[in-house]
Amino acid sequence: MSITIPRGKTDATLESMRTALDGYLVDHPRAMISLYRQNAVSVRVRVVDPGFRGLEKSERHALVWRYLDRLPEEVQGDVSMLVLLAPGEEATSLANLEFDDPSRSSIL
């Protein structure tokens, strides 16, 4: 699979995150990853992975942060939303709804 940026333009921070998360895809090839910049200080990341089935939120976060932790702190600090879902959970996730249809941000 690939990593998509469904809205907006890419930048150095997004590319750094994409590179870090490429490692996740190598280890979890059935995952689908999307990320985008919400505003000047905020990046949203979504990972939909069948491997998340049966895992607690903390376990999912630990799996993904293992890759994001490789990034410099200033890049990590831009992650404002990390949506981690198993396939089929998208329809019932409020965070996923916000990811797909974001509220307007006042920070530019």
PDB file of N, CA and C in Angstrom:
ATOM      1  N   MET A   1       0.844  -1.173   0.000  1.00  0.00           N
ATOM      2  CA  MET A   1       0.000   0.000   0.000  1.00  0.00           C
ATOM      3  C   MET A   1       0.891   1.237   0.000  1.00  0.00           C
ATOM      4  N   SER A   2       0.258   2.368  -0.154  1.00  0.00           N
ATOM      5  CA  SER A   2       1.014   3.611  -0.146  1.00  0.00           C
ATOM      6  C   SER A   2       0.456   4.537   0.931  1.00  0.00           C
ATOM      7  N   ILE A   3       1.134   5.634   1.094  1.00  0.00           N
ATOM      8  CA  ILE A   3       0.701   6.642   2.042  1.00  0.00           C
ATOM      9  C   ILE A   3       0.151   7.806   1.232  1.00  0.00           C
ATOM     10  N   THR A   4      -1.084   8.200   1.523  1.00  0.00           N
ATOM     11  CA  THR A   4      -1.705   9.279   0.767  1.00  0.00           C
ATOM     12  C   THR A   4      -1.760  10.566   1.584  1.00  0.00           C
ATOM     13  N   ILE A   5      -1.762  11.658   0.868  1.00  0.00           N
ATOM     14  CA  ILE A   5      -1.996  12.983   1.443  1.00  0.00           C
ATOM     15  C   ILE A   5      -3.264  13.480   0.755  1.00  0.00           C
ATOM     16  N   PRO A   6      -4.437  13.240   1.376  1.00  0.00           N
ATOM     17  CA  PRO A   6      -5.707  13.467   0.695  1.00  0.00           C
ATOM     18  C   PRO A   6      -6.106  14.930   0.506  1.00  0.00           C
ATOM     19  N   ARG A   7      -5.454  15.852   1.197  1.00  0.00           N
ATOM     20  CA  ARG A   7      -5.794  17.261   1.013  1.00  0.00           C
ATOM     21  C   ARG A   7      -4.564  18.113   1.259  1.00  0.00           C
ATOM     22  N   GLY A   8      -4.548  19.240   0.599  1.00  0.00           N
ATOM     23  CA  GLY A   8      -3.454  20.176   0.785  1.00  0.00           C
ATOM     24  C   GLY A   8      -2.177  19.732   0.097  1.00  0.00           C
ATOM     25  N   LYS A   9      -1.153  20.531   0.337  1.00  0.00           N
ATOM     26  CA  LYS A   9       0.156  20.270  -0.256  1.00  0.00           C
ATOM     27  C   LYS A   9       1.041  19.560   0.760  1.00  0.00           C
ATOM     28  N   THR A  10       2.081  18.948   0.254  1.00  0.00           N
ATOM     29  CA  THR A  10       3.051  18.322   1.125  1.00  0.00           C
ATOM     30  C   THR A  10       4.099  19.364   1.535  1.00  0.00           C
ATOM     31  N   ASP A  11       4.843  19.045   2.565  1.00  0.00           N
ATOM     32  CA  ASP A  11       5.936  19.898   3.021  1.00  0.00           C
ATOM     33  C   ASP A  11       6.988  18.998   3.664  1.00  0.00           C
ATOM     34  N   ALA A  12       8.046  19.586   4.153  1.00  0.00           N
ATOM     35  CA  ALA A  12       9.152  18.797   4.709  1.00  0.00           C
ATOM     36  C   ALA A  12       8.701  17.944   5.890  1.00  0.00           C
ATOM     37  N   THR A  13       7.841  18.486   6.744  1.00  0.00           N
ATOM     38  CA  THR A  13       7.355  17.728   7.898  1.00  0.00           C
ATOM     39  C   THR A  13       6.528  16.532   7.456  1.00  0.00           C
ATOM     40  N   LEU A  14       5.603  16.750   6.518  1.00  0.00           N
ATOM     41  CA  LEU A  14       4.788  15.640   6.019  1.00  0.00           C
ATOM     42  C   LEU A  14       5.661  14.580   5.348  1.00  0.00           C
ATOM     43  N   GLU A  15       6.660  15.016   4.605  1.00  0.00           N
ATOM     44  CA  GLU A  15       7.545  14.052   3.945  1.00  0.00           C
ATOM     45  C   GLU A  15       8.353  13.260   4.965  1.00  0.00           C
ATOM     46  N   SER A  16       8.775  13.906   6.047  1.00  0.00           N
ATOM     47  CA  SER A  16       9.486  13.186   7.112  1.00  0.00           C
ATOM     48  C   SER A  16       8.578  12.136   7.744  1.00  0.00           C
ATOM     49  N   MET A  17       7.332  12.525   7.999  1.00  0.00           N
ATOM     50  CA  MET A  17       6.374  11.575   8.573  1.00  0.00           C
ATOM     51  C   MET A  17       6.097  10.438   7.608  1.00  0.00           C
ATOM     52  N   ARG A  18       5.956  10.767   6.331  1.00  0.00           N
ATOM     53  CA  ARG A  18       5.704   9.735   5.330  1.00  0.00           C
ATOM     54  C   ARG A  18       6.863   8.733   5.305  1.00  0.00           C
ATOM     55  N   THR A  19       8.085   9.225   5.357  1.00  0.00           N
ATOM     56  CA  THR A  19       9.254   8.350   5.352  1.00  0.00           C
ATOM     57  C   THR A  19       9.260   7.440   6.586  1.00  0.00           C
ATOM     58  N   ALA A  20       8.969   8.011   7.755  1.00  0.00           N
ATOM     59  CA  ALA A  20       8.928   7.202   8.982  1.00  0.00           C
ATOM     60  C   ALA A  20       7.841   6.139   8.890  1.00  0.00           C
ATOM     61  N   LEU A  21       6.688   6.518   8.358  1.00  0.00           N
ATOM     62  CA  LEU A  21       5.570   5.583   8.284  1.00  0.00           C
ATOM     63  C   LEU A  21       5.721   4.570   7.148  1.00  0.00           C
ATOM     64  N   ASP A  22       6.611   4.846   6.201  1.00  0.00           N
ATOM     65  CA  ASP A  22       6.932   3.823   5.192  1.00  0.00           C
ATOM     66  C   ASP A  22       7.443   2.561   5.881  1.00  0.00           C
ATOM     67  N   GLY A  23       8.195   2.740   6.963  1.00  0.00           N
ATOM     68  CA  GLY A  23       8.668   1.589   7.732  1.00  0.00           C
ATOM     69  C   GLY A  23       7.517   0.794   8.322  1.00  0.00           C
ATOM     70  N   TYR A  24       6.474   1.498   8.763  1.00  0.00           N
ATOM     71  CA  TYR A  24       5.297   0.809   9.284  1.00  0.00           C
ATOM     72  C   TYR A  24       4.680  -0.050   8.181  1.00  0.00           C
ATOM     73  N   LEU A  25       4.592   0.508   6.969  1.00  0.00           N
ATOM     74  CA  LEU A  25       4.003  -0.246   5.857  1.00  0.00           C
ATOM     75  C   LEU A  25       4.822  -1.480   5.492  1.00  0.00           C
ATOM     76  N   VAL A  26       6.116  -1.384   5.629  1.00  0.00           N
ATOM     77  CA  VAL A  26       6.959  -2.554   5.355  1.00  0.00           C
ATOM     78  C   VAL A  26       6.594  -3.682   6.323  1.00  0.00           C
ATOM     79  N   ASP A  27       6.396  -3.319   7.587  1.00  0.00           N
ATOM     80  CA  ASP A  27       6.073  -4.315   8.605  1.00  0.00           C
ATOM     81  C   ASP A  27       4.592  -4.677   8.662  1.00  0.00           C
ATOM     82  N   HIS A  28       3.734  -3.819   8.111  1.00  0.00           N
ATOM     83  CA  HIS A  28       2.274  -4.013   8.134  1.00  0.00           C
ATOM     84  C   HIS A  28       1.737  -3.704   6.737  1.00  0.00           C
ATOM     85  N   PRO A  29       2.013  -4.564   5.764  1.00  0.00           N
ATOM     86  CA  PRO A  29       1.711  -4.246   4.364  1.00  0.00           C
ATOM     87  C   PRO A  29       0.231  -4.093   4.023  1.00  0.00           C
ATOM     88  N   ARG A  30      -0.660  -4.536   4.883  1.00  0.00           N
ATOM     89  CA  ARG A  30      -2.097  -4.394   4.587  1.00  0.00           C
ATOM     90  C   ARG A  30      -2.667  -3.089   5.136  1.00  0.00           C
ATOM     91  N   ALA A  31      -1.850  -2.299   5.794  1.00  0.00           N
ATOM     92  CA  ALA A  31      -2.312  -1.033   6.365  1.00  0.00           C
ATOM     93  C   ALA A  31      -2.502   0.009   5.262  1.00  0.00           C
ATOM     94  N   MET A  32      -3.407   0.943   5.540  1.00  0.00           N
ATOM     95  CA  MET A  32      -3.617   2.110   4.677  1.00  0.00           C
ATOM     96  C   MET A  32      -3.368   3.340   5.546  1.00  0.00           C
ATOM     97  N   ILE A  33      -2.507   4.233   5.068  1.00  0.00           N
ATOM     98  CA  ILE A  33      -2.121   5.405   5.853  1.00  0.00           C
ATOM     99  C   ILE A  33      -2.416   6.669   5.055  1.00  0.00           C
ATOM    100  N   SER A  34      -3.009   7.629   5.744  1.00  0.00           N
ATOM    101  CA  SER A  34      -3.261   8.954   5.172  1.00  0.00           C
ATOM    102  C   SER A  34      -2.783   9.985   6.174  1.00  0.00           C
ATOM    103  N   LEU A  35      -2.287  11.098   5.668  1.00  0.00           N
ATOM    104  CA  LEU A  35      -1.915  12.200   6.548  1.00  0.00           C
ATOM    105  C   LEU A  35      -2.056  13.500   5.778  1.00  0.00           C
ATOM    106  N   TYR A  36      -2.317  14.563   6.516  1.00  0.00           N
ATOM    107  CA  TYR A  36      -2.402  15.887   5.899  1.00  0.00           C
ATOM    108  C   TYR A  36      -2.159  16.942   6.955  1.00  0.00           C
ATOM    109  N   ARG A  37      -1.786  18.117   6.469  1.00  0.00           N
ATOM    110  CA  ARG A  37      -1.577  19.254   7.353  1.00  0.00           C
ATOM    111  C   ARG A  37      -2.916  19.953   7.539  1.00  0.00           C
ATOM    112  N   GLN A  38      -3.370  20.029   8.793  1.00  0.00           N
ATOM    113  CA  GLN A  38      -4.612  20.718   9.128  1.00  0.00           C
ATOM    114  C   GLN A  38      -4.393  22.229   9.154  1.00  0.00           C
ATOM    115  N   ASN A  39      -3.254  22.644   9.701  1.00  0.00           N
ATOM    116  CA  ASN A  39      -2.889  24.058   9.726  1.00  0.00           C
ATOM    117  C   ASN A  39      -1.376  24.141   9.928  1.00  0.00           C
ATOM    118  N   ALA A  40      -0.876  25.322  10.180  1.00  0.00           N
ATOM    119  CA  ALA A  40       0.574  25.530  10.244  1.00  0.00           C
ATOM    120  C   ALA A  40       1.269  24.716  11.336  1.00  0.00           C
ATOM    121  N   VAL A  41       0.549  24.303  12.364  1.00  0.00           N
ATOM    122  CA  VAL A  41       1.165  23.597  13.494  1.00  0.00           C
ATOM    123  C   VAL A  41       0.516  22.241  13.769  1.00  0.00           C
ATOM    124  N   SER A  42      -0.252  21.723  12.823  1.00  0.00           N
ATOM    125  CA  SER A  42      -1.046  20.534  13.099  1.00  0.00           C
ATOM    126  C   SER A  42      -1.084  19.588  11.896  1.00  0.00           C
ATOM    127  N   VAL A  43      -0.674  18.333  12.146  1.00  0.00           N
ATOM    128  CA  VAL A  43      -0.766  17.283  11.129  1.00  0.00           C
ATOM    129  C   VAL A  43      -1.664  16.184  11.676  1.00  0.00           C
ATOM    130  N   ARG A  44      -2.543  15.697  10.827  1.00  0.00           N
ATOM    131  CA  ARG A  44      -3.431  14.606  11.190  1.00  0.00           C
ATOM    132  C   ARG A  44      -2.990  13.341  10.455  1.00  0.00           C
ATOM    133  N   VAL A  45      -2.986  12.238  11.177  1.00  0.00           N
ATOM    134  CA  VAL A  45      -2.530  10.956  10.634  1.00  0.00           C
ATOM    135  C   VAL A  45      -3.611   9.908  10.914  1.00  0.00           C
ATOM    136  N   ARG A  46      -3.905   9.108   9.890  1.00  0.00           N
ATOM    137  CA  ARG A  46      -4.846   7.989  10.074  1.00  0.00           C
ATOM    138  C   ARG A  46      -4.196   6.724   9.543  1.00  0.00           C
ATOM    139  N   VAL A  47      -4.273   5.668  10.359  1.00  0.00           N
ATOM    140  CA  VAL A  47      -3.796   4.348   9.959  1.00  0.00           C
ATOM    141  C   VAL A  47      -4.968   3.386  10.120  1.00  0.00           C
ATOM    142  N   VAL A  48      -5.328   2.733   9.031  1.00  0.00           N
ATOM    143  CA  VAL A  48      -6.349   1.680   9.061  1.00  0.00           C
ATOM    144  C   VAL A  48      -5.604   0.373   8.789  1.00  0.00           C
ATOM    145  N   ASP A  49      -5.602  -0.495   9.789  1.00  0.00           N
ATOM    146  CA  ASP A  49      -4.778  -1.702   9.723  1.00  0.00           C
ATOM    147  C   ASP A  49      -5.555  -2.887  10.282  1.00  0.00           C
ATOM    148  N   PRO A  50      -5.706  -3.962   9.504  1.00  0.00           N
ATOM    149  CA  PRO A  50      -6.376  -5.151  10.026  1.00  0.00           C
ATOM    150  C   PRO A  50      -5.694  -5.701  11.279  1.00  0.00           C
ATOM    151  N   GLY A  51      -4.412  -5.425  11.433  1.00  0.00           N
ATOM    152  CA  GLY A  51      -3.675  -5.879  12.607  1.00  0.00           C
ATOM    153  C   GLY A  51      -4.117  -5.223  13.896  1.00  0.00           C
ATOM    154  N   PHE A  52      -4.922  -4.162  13.814  1.00  0.00           N
ATOM    155  CA  PHE A  52      -5.429  -3.489  15.017  1.00  0.00           C
ATOM    156  C   PHE A  52      -6.616  -4.218  15.646  1.00  0.00           C
ATOM    157  N   ARG A  53      -7.207  -5.156  14.924  1.00  0.00           N
ATOM    158  CA  ARG A  53      -8.365  -5.876  15.473  1.00  0.00           C
ATOM    159  C   ARG A  53      -8.003  -6.521  16.801  1.00  0.00           C
ATOM    160  N   GLY A  54      -8.828  -6.268  17.802  1.00  0.00           N
ATOM    161  CA  GLY A  54      -8.629  -6.865  19.115  1.00  0.00           C
ATOM    162  C   GLY A  54      -7.615  -6.148  19.983  1.00  0.00           C
ATOM    163  N   LEU A  55      -6.977  -5.091  19.467  1.00  0.00           N
ATOM    164  CA  LEU A  55      -5.990  -4.362  20.257  1.00  0.00           C
ATOM    165  C   LEU A  55      -6.621  -3.151  20.935  1.00  0.00           C
ATOM    166  N   GLU A  56      -6.171  -2.858  22.132  1.00  0.00           N
ATOM    167  CA  GLU A  56      -6.590  -1.648  22.841  1.00  0.00           C
ATOM    168  C   GLU A  56      -5.975  -0.432  22.150  1.00  0.00           C
ATOM    169  N   LYS A  57      -6.558   0.741  22.407  1.00  0.00           N
ATOM    170  CA  LYS A  57      -6.026   1.977  21.816  1.00  0.00           C
ATOM    171  C   LYS A  57      -4.557   2.177  22.173  1.00  0.00           C
ATOM    172  N   SER A  58      -4.206   1.904  23.409  1.00  0.00           N
ATOM    173  CA  SER A  58      -2.816   2.095  23.834  1.00  0.00           C
ATOM    174  C   SER A  58      -1.871   1.170  23.071  1.00  0.00           C
ATOM    175  N   GLU A  59      -2.313  -0.042  22.769  1.00  0.00           N
ATOM    176  CA  GLU A  59      -1.480  -0.975  22.011  1.00  0.00           C
ATOM    177  C   GLU A  59      -1.305  -0.502  20.567  1.00  0.00           C
ATOM    178  N   ARG A  60      -2.372   0.039  19.995  1.00  0.00           N
ATOM    179  CA  ARG A  60      -2.298   0.576  18.638  1.00  0.00           C
ATOM    180  C   ARG A  60      -1.326   1.755  18.588  1.00  0.00           C
ATOM    181  N   HIS A  61      -1.465   2.643  19.567  1.00  0.00           N
ATOM    182  CA  HIS A  61      -0.570   3.806  19.623  1.00  0.00           C
ATOM    183  C   HIS A  61       0.882   3.372  19.772  1.00  0.00           C
ATOM    184  N   ALA A  62       1.135   2.402  20.607  1.00  0.00           N
ATOM    185  CA  ALA A  62       2.508   1.925  20.797  1.00  0.00           C
ATOM    186  C   ALA A  62       3.089   1.396  19.490  1.00  0.00           C
ATOM    187  N   LEU A  63       2.280   0.691  18.703  1.00  0.00           N
ATOM    188  CA  LEU A  63       2.756   0.155  17.426  1.00  0.00           C
ATOM    189  C   LEU A  63       3.157   1.270  16.463  1.00  0.00           C
ATOM    190  N   VAL A  64       2.321   2.290  16.358  1.00  0.00           N
ATOM    191  CA  VAL A  64       2.580   3.366  15.393  1.00  0.00           C
ATOM    192  C   VAL A  64       3.663   4.316  15.901  1.00  0.00           C
ATOM    193  N   TRP A  65       3.640   4.638  17.186  1.00  0.00           N
ATOM    194  CA  TRP A  65       4.651   5.560  17.718  1.00  0.00           C
ATOM    195  C   TRP A  65       6.053   4.967  17.664  1.00  0.00           C
ATOM    196  N   ARG A  66       6.163   3.670  17.559  1.00  0.00           N
ATOM    197  CA  ARG A  66       7.477   3.043  17.399  1.00  0.00           C
ATOM    198  C   ARG A  66       8.174   3.619  16.160  1.00  0.00           C
ATOM    199  N   TYR A  67       7.415   3.999  15.155  1.00  0.00           N
ATOM    200  CA  TYR A  67       7.958   4.567  13.916  1.00  0.00           C
ATOM    201  C   TYR A  67       8.043   6.095  14.003  1.00  0.00           C
ATOM    202  N   LEU A  68       7.018   6.720  14.566  1.00  0.00           N
ATOM    203  CA  LEU A  68       7.029   8.181  14.679  1.00  0.00           C
ATOM    204  C   LEU A  68       8.076   8.668  15.671  1.00  0.00           C
ATOM    205  N   ASP A  69       8.425   7.860  16.647  1.00  0.00           N
ATOM    206  CA  ASP A  69       9.446   8.226  17.630  1.00  0.00           C
ATOM    207  C   ASP A  69      10.823   8.428  17.006  1.00  0.00           C
ATOM    208  N   ARG A  70      11.017   7.959  15.815  1.00  0.00           N
ATOM    209  CA  ARG A  70      12.297   8.123  15.121  1.00  0.00           C
ATOM    210  C   ARG A  70      12.472   9.547  14.581  1.00  0.00           C
ATOM    211  N   LEU A  71      11.381  10.290  14.556  1.00  0.00           N
ATOM    212  CA  LEU A  71      11.402  11.653  14.021  1.00  0.00           C
ATOM    213  C   LEU A  71      11.908  12.642  15.064  1.00  0.00           C
ATOM    214  N   PRO A  72      12.450  13.767  14.625  1.00  0.00           N
ATOM    215  CA  PRO A  72      12.837  14.815  15.579  1.00  0.00           C
ATOM    216  C   PRO A  72      11.620  15.304  16.367  1.00  0.00           C
ATOM    217  N   GLU A  73      11.855  15.771  17.571  1.00  0.00           N
ATOM    218  CA  GLU A  73      10.758  16.229  18.431  1.00  0.00           C
ATOM    219  C   GLU A  73       9.907  17.303  17.778  1.00  0.00           C
ATOM    220  N   GLU A  74      10.536  18.222  17.039  1.00  0.00           N
ATOM    221  CA  GLU A  74       9.759  19.295  16.417  1.00  0.00           C
ATOM    222  C   GLU A  74       8.820  18.773  15.336  1.00  0.00           C
ATOM    223  N   VAL A  75       9.160  17.653  14.716  1.00  0.00           N
ATOM    224  CA  VAL A  75       8.269  17.029  13.735  1.00  0.00           C
ATOM    225  C   VAL A  75       7.174  16.258  14.473  1.00  0.00           C
ATOM    226  N   GLN A  76       7.545  15.494  15.484  1.00  0.00           N
ATOM    227  CA  GLN A  76       6.552  14.758  16.278  1.00  0.00           C
ATOM    228  C   GLN A  76       5.510  15.704  16.858  1.00  0.00           C
ATOM    229  N   GLY A  77       5.959  16.878  17.266  1.00  0.00           N
ATOM    230  CA  GLY A  77       5.066  17.846  17.895  1.00  0.00           C
ATOM    231  C   GLY A  77       3.950  18.338  16.992  1.00  0.00           C
ATOM    232  N   ASP A  78       4.101  18.178  15.686  1.00  0.00           N
ATOM    233  CA  ASP A  78       3.041  18.589  14.763  1.00  0.00           C
ATOM    234  C   ASP A  78       1.903  17.577  14.670  1.00  0.00           C
ATOM    235  N   VAL A  79       2.093  16.374  15.198  1.00  0.00           N
ATOM    236  CA  VAL A  79       1.013  15.373  15.159  1.00  0.00           C
ATOM    237  C   VAL A  79      -0.053  15.793  16.175  1.00  0.00           C
ATOM    238  N   SER A  80      -1.182  16.228  15.652  1.00  0.00           N
ATOM    239  CA  SER A  80      -2.266  16.670  16.534  1.00  0.00           C
ATOM    240  C   SER A  80      -3.392  15.652  16.615  1.00  0.00           C
ATOM    241  N   MET A  81      -3.470  14.763  15.621  1.00  0.00           N
ATOM    242  CA  MET A  81      -4.511  13.735  15.622  1.00  0.00           C
ATOM    243  C   MET A  81      -3.916  12.467  15.044  1.00  0.00           C
ATOM    244  N   LEU A  82      -4.077  11.384  15.776  1.00  0.00           N
ATOM    245  CA  LEU A  82      -3.620  10.081  15.329  1.00  0.00           C
ATOM    246  C   LEU A  82      -4.814   9.138  15.438  1.00  0.00           C
ATOM    247  N   VAL A  83      -5.396   8.822  14.296  1.00  0.00           N
ATOM    248  CA  VAL A  83      -6.587   7.975  14.233  1.00  0.00           C
ATOM    249  C   VAL A  83      -6.131   6.577  13.824  1.00  0.00           C
ATOM    250  N   LEU A  84      -6.345   5.605  14.701  1.00  0.00           N
ATOM    251  CA  LEU A  84      -5.866   4.241  14.480  1.00  0.00           C
ATOM    252  C   LEU A  84      -7.051   3.290  14.524  1.00  0.00           C
ATOM    253  N   LEU A  85      -7.406   2.758  13.362  1.00  0.00           N
ATOM    254  CA  LEU A  85      -8.624   1.968  13.235  1.00  0.00           C
ATOM    255  C   LEU A  85      -8.359   0.633  12.557  1.00  0.00           C
ATOM    256  N   ALA A  86      -9.158  -0.348  12.927  1.00  0.00           N
ATOM    257  CA  ALA A  86      -9.222  -1.594  12.167  1.00  0.00           C
ATOM    258  C   ALA A  86     -10.263  -1.382  11.067  1.00  0.00           C
ATOM    259  N   PRO A  87     -10.135  -2.063   9.935  1.00  0.00           N
ATOM    260  CA  PRO A  87     -11.151  -1.928   8.892  1.00  0.00           C
ATOM    261  C   PRO A  87     -12.544  -2.196   9.457  1.00  0.00           C
ATOM    262  N   GLY A  88     -13.495  -1.379   9.047  1.00  0.00           N
ATOM    263  CA  GLY A  88     -14.859  -1.507   9.530  1.00  0.00           C
ATOM    264  C   GLY A  88     -15.175  -0.579  10.692  1.00  0.00           C
ATOM    265  N   GLU A  89     -14.168  -0.027  11.333  1.00  0.00           N
ATOM    266  CA  GLU A  89     -14.390   0.893  12.453  1.00  0.00           C
ATOM    267  C   GLU A  89     -14.573   2.336  11.993  1.00  0.00           C
ATOM    268  N   GLU A  90     -14.300   2.590  10.728  1.00  0.00           N
ATOM    269  CA  GLU A  90     -14.351   3.965  10.226  1.00  0.00           C
ATOM    270  C   GLU A  90     -15.714   4.614  10.420  1.00  0.00           C
ATOM    271  N   ALA A  91     -16.786   3.890  10.172  1.00  0.00           N
ATOM    272  CA  ALA A  91     -18.126   4.465  10.217  1.00  0.00           C
ATOM    273  C   ALA A  91     -18.559   4.861  11.625  1.00  0.00           C
ATOM    274  N   THR A  92     -17.984   4.261  12.639  1.00  0.00           N
ATOM    275  CA  THR A  92     -18.407   4.546  14.011  1.00  0.00           C
ATOM    276  C   THR A  92     -17.406   5.404  14.770  1.00  0.00           C
ATOM    277  N   SER A  93     -16.380   5.874  14.100  1.00  0.00           N
ATOM    278  CA  SER A  93     -15.343   6.670  14.749  1.00  0.00           C
ATOM    279  C   SER A  93     -15.567   8.155  14.514  1.00  0.00           C
ATOM    280  N   LEU A  94     -15.793   8.903  15.601  1.00  0.00           N
ATOM    281  CA  LEU A  94     -15.936  10.352  15.475  1.00  0.00           C
ATOM    282  C   LEU A  94     -14.628  10.987  15.025  1.00  0.00           C
ATOM    283  N   ALA A  95     -13.511  10.442  15.461  1.00  0.00           N
ATOM    284  CA  ALA A  95     -12.208  10.961  15.030  1.00  0.00           C
ATOM    285  C   ALA A  95     -12.035  10.761  13.525  1.00  0.00           C
ATOM    286  N   ASN A  96     -12.524   9.651  12.998  1.00  0.00           N
ATOM    287  CA  ASN A  96     -12.443   9.418  11.565  1.00  0.00           C
ATOM    288  C   ASN A  96     -13.301  10.413  10.801  1.00  0.00           C
ATOM    289  N   LEU A  97     -14.471  10.719  11.326  1.00  0.00           N
ATOM    290  CA  LEU A  97     -15.340  11.719  10.702  1.00  0.00           C
ATOM    291  C   LEU A  97     -14.628  13.066  10.648  1.00  0.00           C
ATOM    292  N   GLU A  98     -13.994  13.450  11.745  1.00  0.00           N
ATOM    293  CA  GLU A  98     -13.252  14.714  11.787  1.00  0.00           C
ATOM    294  C   GLU A  98     -12.063  14.669  10.836  1.00  0.00           C
ATOM    295  N   PHE A  99     -11.427  13.520  10.692  1.00  0.00           N
ATOM    296  CA  PHE A  99     -10.316  13.371   9.761  1.00  0.00           C
ATOM    297  C   PHE A  99     -10.798  13.589   8.326  1.00  0.00           C
ATOM    298  N   ASP A 100     -11.925  12.963   7.975  1.00  0.00           N
ATOM    299  CA  ASP A 100     -12.466  13.056   6.614  1.00  0.00           C
ATOM    300  C   ASP A 100     -13.105  14.396   6.310  1.00  0.00           C
ATOM    301  N   ASP A 101     -13.735  15.001   7.289  1.00  0.00           N
ATOM    302  CA  ASP A 101     -14.449  16.269   7.100  1.00  0.00           C
ATOM    303  C   ASP A 101     -14.047  17.216   8.226  1.00  0.00           C
ATOM    304  N   PRO A 102     -12.839  17.768   8.143  1.00  0.00           N
ATOM    305  CA  PRO A 102     -12.297  18.535   9.269  1.00  0.00           C
ATOM    306  C   PRO A 102     -13.044  19.825   9.558  1.00  0.00           C
ATOM    307  N   SER A 103     -13.108  20.139  10.837  1.00  0.00           N
ATOM    308  CA  SER A 103     -13.622  21.437  11.253  1.00  0.00           C
ATOM    309  C   SER A 103     -12.676  22.507  10.739  1.00  0.00           C
ATOM    310  N   ARG A 104     -13.189  23.645  10.527  1.00  0.00           N
ATOM    311  CA  ARG A 104     -12.344  24.747  10.061  1.00  0.00           C
ATOM    312  C   ARG A 104     -11.385  25.153  11.169  1.00  0.00           C
ATOM    313  N   SER A 105     -10.135  25.295  10.820  1.00  0.00           N
ATOM    314  CA  SER A 105      -9.114  25.675  11.774  1.00  0.00           C
ATOM    315  C   SER A 105      -8.857  27.171  11.664  1.00  0.00           C
ATOM    316  N   SER A 106      -8.710  27.825  12.815  1.00  0.00           N
ATOM    317  CA  SER A 106      -8.452  29.254  12.799  1.00  0.00           C
ATOM    318  C   SER A 106      -6.971  29.579  12.861  1.00  0.00           C
ATOM    319  N   ILE A 107      -6.123  28.578  13.035  1.00  0.00           N
ATOM    320  CA  ILE A 107      -4.677  28.794  13.105  1.00  0.00           C
ATOM    321  C   ILE A 107      -4.111  28.659  11.700  1.00  0.00           C
ATOM    322  N   LEU A 108      -3.457  29.653  11.224  1.00  0.00           N
ATOM    323  CA  LEU A 108      -2.891  29.612   9.876  1.00  0.00           C
ATOM    324  C   LEU A 108      -1.423  29.616   9.880  1.00  0.00           C
TER     325      LEU A 108
END
